[in-house]
XYZ file of N, CA and C in Angstrom:
762
model
N 115.640 91.037 76.564
C 115.026 91.232 77.879
C 116.107 91.245 78.952
N 115.933 92.112 79.938
C 116.868 92.209 81.046
C 116.149 91.854 82.344
N 116.897 91.271 83.276
C 116.314 90.853 84.544
C 116.953 91.641 85.682
N 116.125 92.381 86.416
C 116.574 93.144 87.569
C 116.252 92.352 88.830
N 117.276 91.988 89.577
C 117.098 91.179 90.783
C 117.154 92.067 92.013
N 116.135 91.991 92.843
C 116.108 92.647 94.147
C 116.089 91.535 95.191
N 117.265 91.262 95.749
C 117.441 90.098 96.609
C 117.195 90.443 98.072
N 116.396 89.626 98.720
C 116.084 89.720 100.147
C 115.413 91.057 100.496
N 114.181 91.190 100.049
C 113.319 92.293 100.483
C 112.677 91.843 101.790
N 113.009 92.513 102.869
C 112.533 92.118 104.195
C 111.491 93.112 104.690
N 110.319 92.588 105.019
C 109.211 93.415 105.497
C 108.741 92.896 106.844
N 108.549 93.799 107.786
C 108.056 93.453 109.114
C 106.639 94.008 109.272
N 105.789 93.255 109.934
C 104.403 93.662 110.179
C 103.670 93.940 108.868
N 103.919 93.081 107.879
C 103.165 93.166 106.625
C 101.774 92.572 106.832
N 100.860 92.920 105.971
C 99.500 92.407 106.079
C 99.464 90.944 105.658
N 99.114 90.069 106.593
C 98.990 88.652 106.285
C 97.555 88.210 106.087
N 96.601 89.124 106.312
C 95.186 88.792 106.148
C 94.790 89.118 104.715
N 94.828 88.113 103.852
C 94.619 88.340 102.428
C 93.160 88.662 102.109
N 92.238 87.994 102.785
C 90.812 88.309 102.713
C 90.266 88.173 104.132
N 88.967 88.389 104.295
C 88.396 88.269 105.636
C 88.390 86.833 106.136
N 88.651 85.854 105.237
C 88.635 84.456 105.649
C 89.975 83.754 105.424
N 90.965 84.449 104.880
C 92.213 83.785 104.500
C 93.422 84.564 104.998
N 94.286 83.880 105.743
C 95.569 84.434 106.177
C 96.674 83.585 105.578
N 97.638 84.242 104.932
C 98.749 83.522 104.313
C 99.913 84.477 104.093
N 101.110 83.977 104.340
C 102.316 84.794 104.124
C 102.800 84.619 102.690
N 101.910 84.904 101.745
C 102.203 84.735 100.317
C 101.741 85.977 99.567
N 102.534 87.054 99.581
C 102.100 88.328 98.985
C 102.315 88.369 97.477
N 101.688 87.451 96.745
C 101.937 87.343 95.311
C 101.493 88.606 94.561
N 100.268 89.033 94.791
C 99.764 90.207 94.085
C 100.541 91.457 94.505
N 100.768 91.618 95.811
C 101.477 92.795 96.299
C 102.900 92.852 95.748
N 103.591 91.709 95.721
C 104.960 91.675 95.217
C 105.002 91.965 93.722
N 104.053 91.433 92.982
C 104.005 91.687 91.538
C 103.773 93.162 91.250
N 102.891 93.783 92.007
C 102.607 95.199 91.793
C 103.764 96.082 92.271
N 104.520 95.632 93.279
C 105.708 96.368 93.688
C 106.726 96.374 92.555
N 106.940 95.239 91.927
C 107.846 95.183 90.789
C 107.389 96.074 89.656
N 106.082 96.092 89.404
C 105.521 96.961 88.357
C 105.751 98.432 88.700
N 105.555 98.805 89.964
C 105.739 100.202 90.375
C 107.196 100.641 90.224
N 108.129 99.755 90.551
C 109.551 100.079 90.415
C 109.902 100.291 88.945
N 109.435 99.390 88.076
C 109.708 99.536 86.644
C 109.100 100.823 86.098
N 107.901 101.176 86.560
C 107.250 102.388 86.089
C 108.054 103.629 86.457
N 108.609 103.649 87.674
C 109.424 104.791 88.097
C 110.765 104.839 87.378
N 111.213 103.709 86.876
C 112.436 103.677 86.075
C 112.178 104.057 84.623
N 110.917 104.203 84.264
C 110.564 104.537 82.894
C 110.733 103.380 81.926
N 110.608 102.155 82.433
C 110.783 100.956 81.624
C 109.532 100.092 81.745
N 109.187 99.419 80.672
C 108.034 98.522 80.717
C 108.447 97.195 81.332
N 107.693 96.738 82.336
C 107.989 95.434 82.923
C 107.245 94.342 82.167
N 107.919 93.218 81.997
C 107.339 92.060 81.312
C 106.803 91.025 82.300
N 106.863 91.349 83.582
C 106.397 90.439 84.618
C 107.394 90.367 85.759
N 106.994 89.670 86.817
C 107.806 89.592 88.027
C 107.805 88.149 88.531
N 109.003 87.616 88.795
C 109.128 86.326 89.475
C 109.290 86.593 90.967
N 108.565 85.843 91.788
C 108.581 86.034 93.240
C 109.228 84.805 93.880
N 110.342 85.030 94.589
C 111.074 83.957 95.254
C 110.861 84.099 96.754
N 110.327 83.070 97.360
C 110.034 83.076 98.799
C 111.232 82.526 99.567
N 111.729 83.301 100.525
C 112.800 82.845 101.404
C 112.269 82.500 102.797
N 111.403 83.368 103.314
C 110.894 83.141 104.663
C 109.579 83.888 104.829
N 108.664 83.271 105.549
C 107.396 83.917 105.859
C 106.845 83.390 107.164
N 106.434 84.295 108.022
C 105.946 83.891 109.346
C 104.747 84.752 109.708
N 103.618 84.100 109.986
C 102.421 84.805 110.416
C 102.482 85.071 111.912
N 102.125 86.268 112.314
C 102.104 86.626 113.731
C 100.712 86.322 114.288
N 100.577 85.097 114.772
C 99.304 84.657 115.343
C 99.601 83.907 116.625
N 98.604 83.854 117.500
C 98.727 83.096 118.740
C 98.309 81.650 118.481
N 99.107 80.718 118.962
C 98.795 79.301 118.819
C 98.634 78.669 120.195
N 97.563 77.914 120.375
C 97.304 77.226 121.627
C 98.024 75.883 121.637
N 98.181 75.281 122.819
C 98.878 73.980 122.896
C 98.155 72.909 122.097
N 98.874 71.810 121.889
C 98.324 70.725 121.078
C 97.088 70.102 121.710
N 96.982 70.184 123.048
C 95.822 69.585 123.704
C 94.525 70.262 123.260
N 94.622 71.538 122.926
C 93.446 72.259 122.426
C 93.887 73.092 121.232
N 94.202 72.453 120.096
C 94.779 73.171 118.957
C 93.839 74.257 118.433
N 94.364 75.455 118.379
C 93.602 76.588 117.861
C 94.560 77.718 117.551
N 94.147 78.610 116.693
C 94.937 79.776 116.345
C 94.052 81.008 116.431
N 94.637 82.099 116.847
C 93.878 83.337 116.987
C 94.722 84.504 116.518
N 94.068 85.468 115.884
C 94.765 86.663 115.405
C 95.170 87.540 116.578
N 96.278 88.245 116.418
C 96.699 89.191 117.438
C 95.735 90.361 117.506
N 95.615 90.937 118.693
C 94.812 92.142 118.866
C 95.713 93.362 118.639
N 95.383 94.174 117.653
C 96.194 95.332 117.292
C 95.454 96.603 117.683
N 96.111 97.454 118.448
C 95.471 98.690 118.890
C 95.391 99.690 117.754
N 94.241 100.353 117.622
C 94.050 101.346 116.586
C 94.913 102.574 116.807
N 95.144 103.336 115.752
C 96.019 104.507 115.842
C 95.318 105.691 116.489
N 94.010 105.749 116.405
C 93.283 106.872 116.983
C 91.877 106.428 117.344
N 91.243 107.229 118.178
C 89.888 106.914 118.601
C 89.179 108.156 119.093
N 87.923 108.043 119.494
C 87.179 109.225 119.946
C 87.676 109.775 121.275
N 88.384 108.950 122.043
C 88.840 109.387 123.347
C 90.235 110.002 123.256
N 90.525 110.917 124.134
C 91.855 111.530 124.160
C 92.888 110.608 124.765
N 92.447 109.591 125.489
C 93.365 108.672 126.145
C 93.774 107.554 125.188
N 95.086 107.329 124.975
C 95.512 106.230 124.087
C 95.142 104.864 124.619
N 94.878 104.766 125.929
C 94.507 103.476 126.504
C 93.099 103.064 126.115
N 92.313 104.010 125.603
C 90.941 103.701 125.234
C 90.764 103.578 123.720
N 91.871 103.567 122.986
C 91.768 103.373 121.544
C 91.233 101.971 121.233
N 90.476 101.829 120.166
C 89.907 100.514 119.847
C 90.984 99.534 119.429
N 90.730 98.247 119.681
C 91.639 97.207 119.219
C 90.884 96.319 118.236
N 91.625 95.832 117.235
C 91.040 94.983 116.209
C 91.928 93.758 116.018
N 91.328 92.611 115.710
C 92.160 91.448 115.394
C 92.865 91.657 114.067
N 94.147 91.364 114.032
C 94.904 91.523 112.803
C 95.908 90.401 112.638
N 96.161 90.010 111.422
C 97.157 88.984 111.128
C 98.294 89.654 110.380
N 99.415 89.848 111.047
C 100.589 90.446 110.441
C 101.590 89.341 110.093
N 102.564 89.678 109.271
C 103.524 88.664 108.850
C 104.910 89.260 108.697
N 105.914 88.405 108.913
C 107.311 88.735 108.649
C 107.669 88.071 107.322
N 108.199 88.858 106.381
C 108.442 88.357 105.037
C 109.884 88.592 104.611
N 110.392 87.668 103.839
C 111.693 87.806 103.195
C 111.551 87.202 101.802
N 111.479 88.056 100.789
C 111.301 87.598 99.412
C 112.314 88.279 98.511
N 112.552 87.675 97.365
C 113.349 88.289 96.309
C 112.471 88.438 95.072
N 112.678 89.523 94.353
C 111.940 89.769 93.121
C 112.900 89.763 91.939
N 112.467 89.143 90.860
C 113.173 89.216 89.583
C 112.228 89.911 88.610
N 112.529 91.164 88.283
C 111.666 91.967 87.430
C 112.169 91.875 86.004
N 111.347 91.336 85.117
C 111.713 91.246 83.708
C 111.434 92.600 83.045
N 112.475 93.238 82.521
C 112.368 94.569 81.935
C 112.572 94.516 80.426
N 111.981 95.473 79.749
C 112.097 95.527 78.292
C 113.495 95.923 77.837
N 114.263 96.543 78.711
C 115.638 96.932 78.399
C 116.441 97.061 79.698
N 117.771 97.024 79.620
C 118.589 97.187 80.825
C 118.465 98.603 81.393
N 118.747 98.725 82.692
C 118.708 100.023 83.367
C 120.011 100.206 84.147
N 120.273 101.432 84.546
C 121.443 101.746 85.351
C 121.152 101.377 86.804
N 122.003 100.538 87.407
C 121.772 100.102 88.786
C 121.831 101.264 89.763
N 122.631 102.279 89.469
C 122.665 103.474 90.319
C 121.324 104.195 90.277
N 120.692 104.180 89.108
C 119.361 104.774 88.995
C 118.340 103.970 89.796
N 118.509 102.654 89.819
C 117.612 101.803 90.608
C 117.715 102.152 92.080
N 118.940 102.321 92.573
C 119.141 102.697 93.972
C 118.451 104.016 94.278
N 118.583 104.991 93.368
C 117.935 106.280 93.577
C 116.427 106.174 93.623
N 115.863 105.339 92.754
C 114.412 105.158 92.732
C 113.938 104.488 94.015
N 114.651 103.447 94.469
C 114.249 102.740 95.682
C 114.341 103.636 96.912
N 115.328 104.526 96.933
C 115.472 105.429 98.068
C 114.416 106.530 98.045
N 113.953 106.910 96.846
C 113.004 108.016 96.729
C 111.555 107.575 96.898
N 111.235 106.384 96.459
C 109.837 105.955 96.506
C 109.493 105.396 97.895
N 108.219 105.439 98.253
C 107.801 104.801 99.525
C 107.807 103.290 99.349
N 108.947 102.666 99.614
C 109.126 101.243 99.350
C 108.404 100.424 100.412
N 107.324 99.763 100.004
C 106.513 98.988 100.926
C 106.110 97.679 100.257
N 105.895 96.669 101.079
C 105.409 95.379 100.601
C 104.254 94.948 101.481
N 103.082 94.779 100.876
C 101.878 94.373 101.618
C 101.632 95.289 102.809
N 101.829 96.585 102.601
C 101.553 97.570 103.638
C 102.679 97.816 104.603
N 103.774 97.064 104.507
C 104.866 97.200 105.457
C 106.045 97.931 104.829
N 106.624 98.902 105.552
C 107.873 99.499 105.064
C 108.959 98.431 104.977
N 109.790 98.527 103.954
C 110.859 97.565 103.746
C 112.087 98.022 104.516
N 112.642 97.111 105.299
C 113.776 97.423 106.166
C 115.066 97.347 105.348
N 115.682 98.496 105.050
C 116.929 98.513 104.295
C 116.724 98.222 102.824
N 117.683 98.592 102.004
C 117.601 98.336 100.574
C 117.992 96.893 100.266
N 117.304 96.251 99.349
C 117.699 94.895 98.953
C 118.987 94.940 98.132
N 119.618 93.779 97.991
C 120.779 93.675 97.118
C 120.312 93.733 95.668
N 121.034 94.478 94.840
C 120.610 94.736 93.470
C 121.597 94.103 92.491
N 121.054 93.420 91.496
C 121.871 92.838 90.446
C 121.069 92.847 89.157
N 121.777 92.850 88.026
C 121.107 92.839 86.733
C 121.824 91.881 85.790
N 121.038 91.131 85.021
C 121.600 90.172 84.077
C 120.611 89.979 82.931
N 121.114 89.443 81.821
C 120.227 89.122 80.700
C 119.947 87.628 80.613
N 120.384 86.873 81.633
C 120.188 85.430 81.666
C 119.215 85.078 82.783
N 118.095 84.463 82.427
C 117.048 84.162 83.415
C 117.520 83.160 84.450
N 118.268 82.143 84.036
C 118.736 81.137 84.992
C 119.739 81.744 85.968
N 120.620 82.606 85.472
C 121.564 83.284 86.353
C 120.824 84.159 87.362
N 119.747 84.802 86.905
C 118.947 85.635 87.801
C 118.358 84.802 88.929
N 117.839 83.623 88.587
C 117.251 82.752 89.606
C 118.314 82.227 90.565
N 119.444 81.786 90.047
C 120.499 81.245 90.897
C 121.071 82.317 91.831
N 121.085 83.563 91.375
C 121.642 84.631 92.204
C 120.777 84.911 93.432
N 119.539 84.460 93.427
C 118.664 84.655 94.589
C 118.992 83.679 95.720
N 119.753 82.642 95.418
C 120.142 81.695 96.454
C 119.021 80.739 96.824
N 119.098 80.240 98.042
C 118.129 79.255 98.506
C 116.763 79.902 98.692
N 115.734 79.247 98.181
C 114.384 79.773 98.315
C 113.404 78.948 97.499
N 112.190 79.427 97.423
C 111.121 78.726 96.717
C 110.523 79.637 95.650
N 110.465 79.130 94.439
C 109.848 79.854 93.334
C 108.335 79.682 93.435
N 107.601 80.759 93.302
C 106.132 80.690 93.379
C 105.564 80.446 91.991
N 104.701 79.435 91.906
C 104.122 79.011 90.633
C 102.607 79.149 90.673
N 102.031 79.471 89.542
C 100.583 79.526 89.395
C 100.053 78.099 89.285
N 99.218 77.690 90.246
C 98.720 76.310 90.297
C 97.269 76.208 89.839
N 96.827 77.160 89.024
C 95.417 77.108 88.623
C 95.108 75.903 87.742
N 96.104 75.356 87.013
C 95.866 74.166 86.198
C 95.522 72.967 87.078
N 96.135 72.902 88.273
C 95.815 71.836 89.225
C 94.383 71.968 89.702
N 93.967 73.205 90.001
C 92.591 73.444 90.439
C 91.615 73.076 89.330
N 91.918 73.476 88.088
C 91.027 73.188 86.968
C 90.911 71.690 86.723
N 92.015 70.966 86.880
C 91.967 69.517 86.686
C 91.044 68.855 87.702
N 91.082 69.327 88.939
C 90.196 68.758 89.960
C 88.735 69.127 89.695
N 88.513 70.364 89.223
C 87.149 70.758 88.875
C 86.615 69.900 87.732
N 87.474 69.614 86.749
C 87.050 68.778 85.617
C 86.735 67.355 86.045
N 87.354 66.903 87.156
C 87.093 65.545 87.636
C 85.842 65.466 88.503
N 85.181 66.609 88.724
C 83.946 66.616 89.487
C 84.051 67.156 90.891
N 85.236 67.571 91.320
C 85.408 68.114 92.668
C 84.773 69.488 92.778
N 84.315 69.840 93.979
C 83.791 71.174 94.229
C 84.926 72.171 94.328
N 84.578 73.456 94.280
C 85.610 74.484 94.271
C 86.425 74.483 95.563
N 85.785 74.229 96.707
C 86.523 74.219 97.968
C 87.498 73.043 98.032
N 87.058 71.870 97.583
C 87.948 70.709 97.558
C 89.072 70.918 96.548
N 88.751 71.540 95.414
C 89.776 71.773 94.399
C 90.831 72.757 94.885
N 90.411 73.723 95.697
C 91.340 74.736 96.185
C 92.093 74.282 97.425
N 91.370 73.714 98.380
C 91.956 73.452 99.697
C 92.174 71.975 99.996
N 91.625 71.091 99.178
C 91.794 69.664 99.427
C 93.188 69.185 99.077
N 93.648 68.158 99.776
C 94.982 67.611 99.521
C 94.901 66.099 99.563
N 95.231 65.469 98.437
C 95.189 64.012 98.356
C 96.381 63.406 99.095
N 96.221 62.205 99.669
C 97.312 61.581 100.435
C 98.587 61.388 99.618
N 98.464 61.056 98.327
C 99.636 60.793 97.496
C 100.103 62.033 96.740
N 99.521 63.176 97.033
C 99.846 64.400 96.317
C 101.044 65.098 96.961
N 102.046 65.393 96.154
C 103.247 66.034 96.646
C 103.236 67.515 96.287
N 103.952 68.298 97.088
C 104.060 69.725 96.794
C 103.568 70.574 97.948
N 103.946 71.830 97.903
C 103.581 72.814 98.920
C 102.683 73.834 98.241
N 101.397 73.796 98.580
C 100.411 74.659 97.937
C 99.826 75.631 98.957
N 99.678 76.884 98.545
C 99.192 77.934 99.434
C 98.169 78.780 98.684
N 96.983 79.018 99.239
C 96.054 79.962 98.615
C 96.528 81.393 98.839
N 96.298 82.244 97.863
C 96.759 83.631 97.959
C 95.935 84.516 97.043
N 95.884 85.789 97.367
C 95.206 86.754 96.511
C 95.993 86.939 95.218
N 95.308 86.777 94.078
C 95.963 86.928 92.775
C 95.265 87.971 91.905
N 94.326 88.723 92.472
C 93.664 89.753 91.682
C 92.462 90.314 92.408
N 91.751 91.181 91.684
C 90.574 91.846 92.248
C 89.501 91.993 91.172
N 88.264 91.913 91.609
C 87.119 92.102 90.728
C 86.321 93.306 91.208
N 86.005 94.216 90.320
C 85.318 95.449 90.682
C 83.903 95.184 91.179
N 83.532 95.903 92.228
C 82.153 95.880 92.738
C 81.432 97.186 92.455
N 82.195 98.206 92.042
C 81.605 99.503 91.724
C 82.384 100.118 90.569
N 81.908 101.215 90.071
C 82.595 101.908 88.979
C 83.739 102.754 89.528
N 84.693 103.049 88.647
C 85.767 103.966 89.017
C 85.205 105.385 89.095
N 85.399 106.004 90.244
C 84.904 107.364 90.470
C 85.910 108.137 91.310
N 85.826 109.444 91.260
C 86.625 110.266 92.143
C 86.057 110.230 93.551
N 86.897 109.982 94.541
C 86.460 109.885 95.933
C 87.412 110.677 96.821
N 86.946 110.998 97.992
C 87.766 111.746 98.949
C 88.855 110.871 99.543
N 89.970 111.505 99.907
C 91.065 110.859 100.625
C 91.652 109.667 99.872
N 91.691 109.761 98.555
C 92.281 108.710 97.733
C 93.704 109.104 97.364
N 94.626 108.154 97.438
C 96.033 108.434 97.159
C 96.225 108.965 95.740
N 96.981 110.038 95.620
C 97.323 110.677 94.339
C 96.099 111.144 93.566
N 94.957 111.296 94.236
C 93.735 111.783 93.607
C 93.312 110.937 92.394
N 93.621 109.654 92.438
C 93.224 108.763 91.352
C 91.762 108.349 91.517
N 91.144 107.956 90.404
C 89.796 107.409 90.512
C 89.849 106.089 91.272
N 88.753 105.757 91.935
C 88.736 104.637 92.867
C 87.501 103.784 92.632
N 87.665 102.472 92.800
C 86.532 101.549 92.716
C 86.637 100.546 93.858
N 85.502 100.185 94.429
C 85.483 99.124 95.429
C 85.613 97.783 94.714
N 86.317 96.847 95.338
C 86.576 95.563 94.690
C 86.651 94.461 95.733
N 86.537 93.218 95.275
C 86.722 92.060 96.141
C 87.923 91.273 95.658
N 88.629 90.670 96.606
C 89.835 89.921 96.278
C 89.484 88.592 95.605
N 90.317 88.193 94.660
C 90.193 86.903 93.991
C 91.321 86.000 94.487
N 90.964 84.840 94.983
C 91.940 83.923 95.577
C 92.277 82.819 94.582
N 93.559 82.565 94.416
C 94.038 81.471 93.579
C 94.981 80.586 94.362
N 95.419 79.522 93.738
C 96.318 78.580 94.395
C 97.730 78.769 93.857
N 98.687 78.794 94.779
C 100.091 79.021 94.437
C 100.905 77.823 94.925
N 101.817 77.354 94.099
C 102.739 76.287 94.487
C 104.113 76.876 94.779
N 104.727 76.414 95.871
C 106.095 76.802 96.201
C 107.012 75.631 95.806
N 107.963 75.909 94.920
C 108.876 74.872 94.453
C 110.315 75.338 94.652
N 111.160 74.447 95.167
C 112.542 74.803 95.452
C 113.237 75.344 94.208
N 113.983 76.424 94.375
C 114.712 77.014 93.259
C 115.738 76.048 92.688
N 116.216 75.099 93.496
C 117.239 74.170 93.051
C 116.664 73.069 92.163
N 115.342 73.024 92.013
C 114.724 72.054 91.107
C 114.663 72.578 89.673
N 115.068 73.819 89.461
C 115.050 74.403 88.127
C 116.432 74.279 87.484
N 116.434 74.001 86.191
C 117.682 73.895 85.447
C 117.760 75.034 84.431
N 118.895 75.127 83.759
C 119.102 76.208 82.789
C 118.133 76.114 81.611
N 117.584 74.925 81.363
C 116.655 74.754 80.237
C 115.215 75.109 80.607
N 114.928 75.305 81.890
C 113.575 75.656 82.324
C 113.334 77.147 82.160
N 112.103 77.488 81.838
C 111.736 78.900 81.736
C 111.482 79.460 83.135
N 111.721 80.748 83.292
C 111.517 81.403 84.585
C 110.027 81.691 84.778
N 109.400 81.167 85.846
C 107.962 81.427 86.076
C 107.737 82.887 86.474
N 107.124 83.644 85.604
C 106.929 85.076 85.803
C 105.441 85.375 85.936
N 105.097 86.158 86.944
C 103.716 86.618 87.126
C 103.503 87.858 86.263
N 102.520 87.810 85.375
C 102.195 88.939 84.504
C 100.804 89.461 84.850
N 100.665 90.767 84.886
C 99.374 91.360 85.234
C 98.589 91.676 83.970
N 97.271 91.504 84.052
C 96.427 91.838 82.901
C 94.968 91.916 83.336
N 94.181 92.595 82.515
C 92.729 92.649 82.695
C 92.112 91.465 81.954
N 91.342 90.651 82.670
C 90.604 89.575 82.017
C 89.400 90.105 81.267
N 88.787 91.151 81.830
C 87.676 91.850 81.196
C 87.652 93.252 81.789
N 86.559 93.972 81.601
C 86.492 95.349 82.076
C 86.409 95.459 83.597
N 86.231 94.340 84.279
C 86.027 94.393 85.727
C 87.014 93.554 86.529
N 87.851 92.765 85.871
C 88.680 91.796 86.584
C 90.154 91.989 86.238
N 90.968 92.263 87.254
C 92.409 92.464 87.080
C 93.154 91.413 87.885
N 94.068 90.661 87.232
C 94.729 89.541 87.897
C 96.210 89.511 87.538
N 96.963 88.718 88.311
C 98.320 88.323 87.928
C 98.286 86.825 87.683
N 98.927 86.393 86.582
C 98.923 84.993 86.184
C 100.270 84.635 85.593
N 100.497 83.334 85.465
C 101.668 82.826 84.754
C 101.195 82.080 83.512
């Protein structure tokens, strides 16, 4: 197995609204699918993607502490029924500034010059945002070296076992997902980790690449952020792998 490192992928104005009720600067599903798309264009099978978080900032308005509250920014629409741009509709939106590194596990090594060509040719985007500049590229067959080469950051871990343990103890799903015990350590963030179909795959108008399309709802899971410096050479690299759970549910898991 070979590891392709894309260090410091920086995205501005990425989508931070993961669902209609959840905003988080944790593009786990989007980053995993970006790694899959890159491997596909290289003609190599990906074995999964490790997502390293360096920085994430949600663009939201925050009120003073005397009246603590947060509100989404108002984003003006690109077009409207009126000819005047001042009358275009505005919608609340949660955008984010992101800086992540990806470690793509590949079935075989690739030419780094070919990687540069693929990144320059494809519409390189993360969570809807164009990526500013090409990331630093490196390749190695050692997983620990791949992680260390990303530098300071946080490895994203699948925390569904923590959620399941709380459910087994009798906690409700909301407490299991969003509750935090006083003695509990760690940095946990809810994030979209998949989608469940609400309709059948059909041909529809204005669909990218004329692919069949299905309406779906986002599936939210719990993600743990753990410092990269807490991992040793004997630890396995936490890799997000995509798969179908059944005919209607597609997720990324570790």
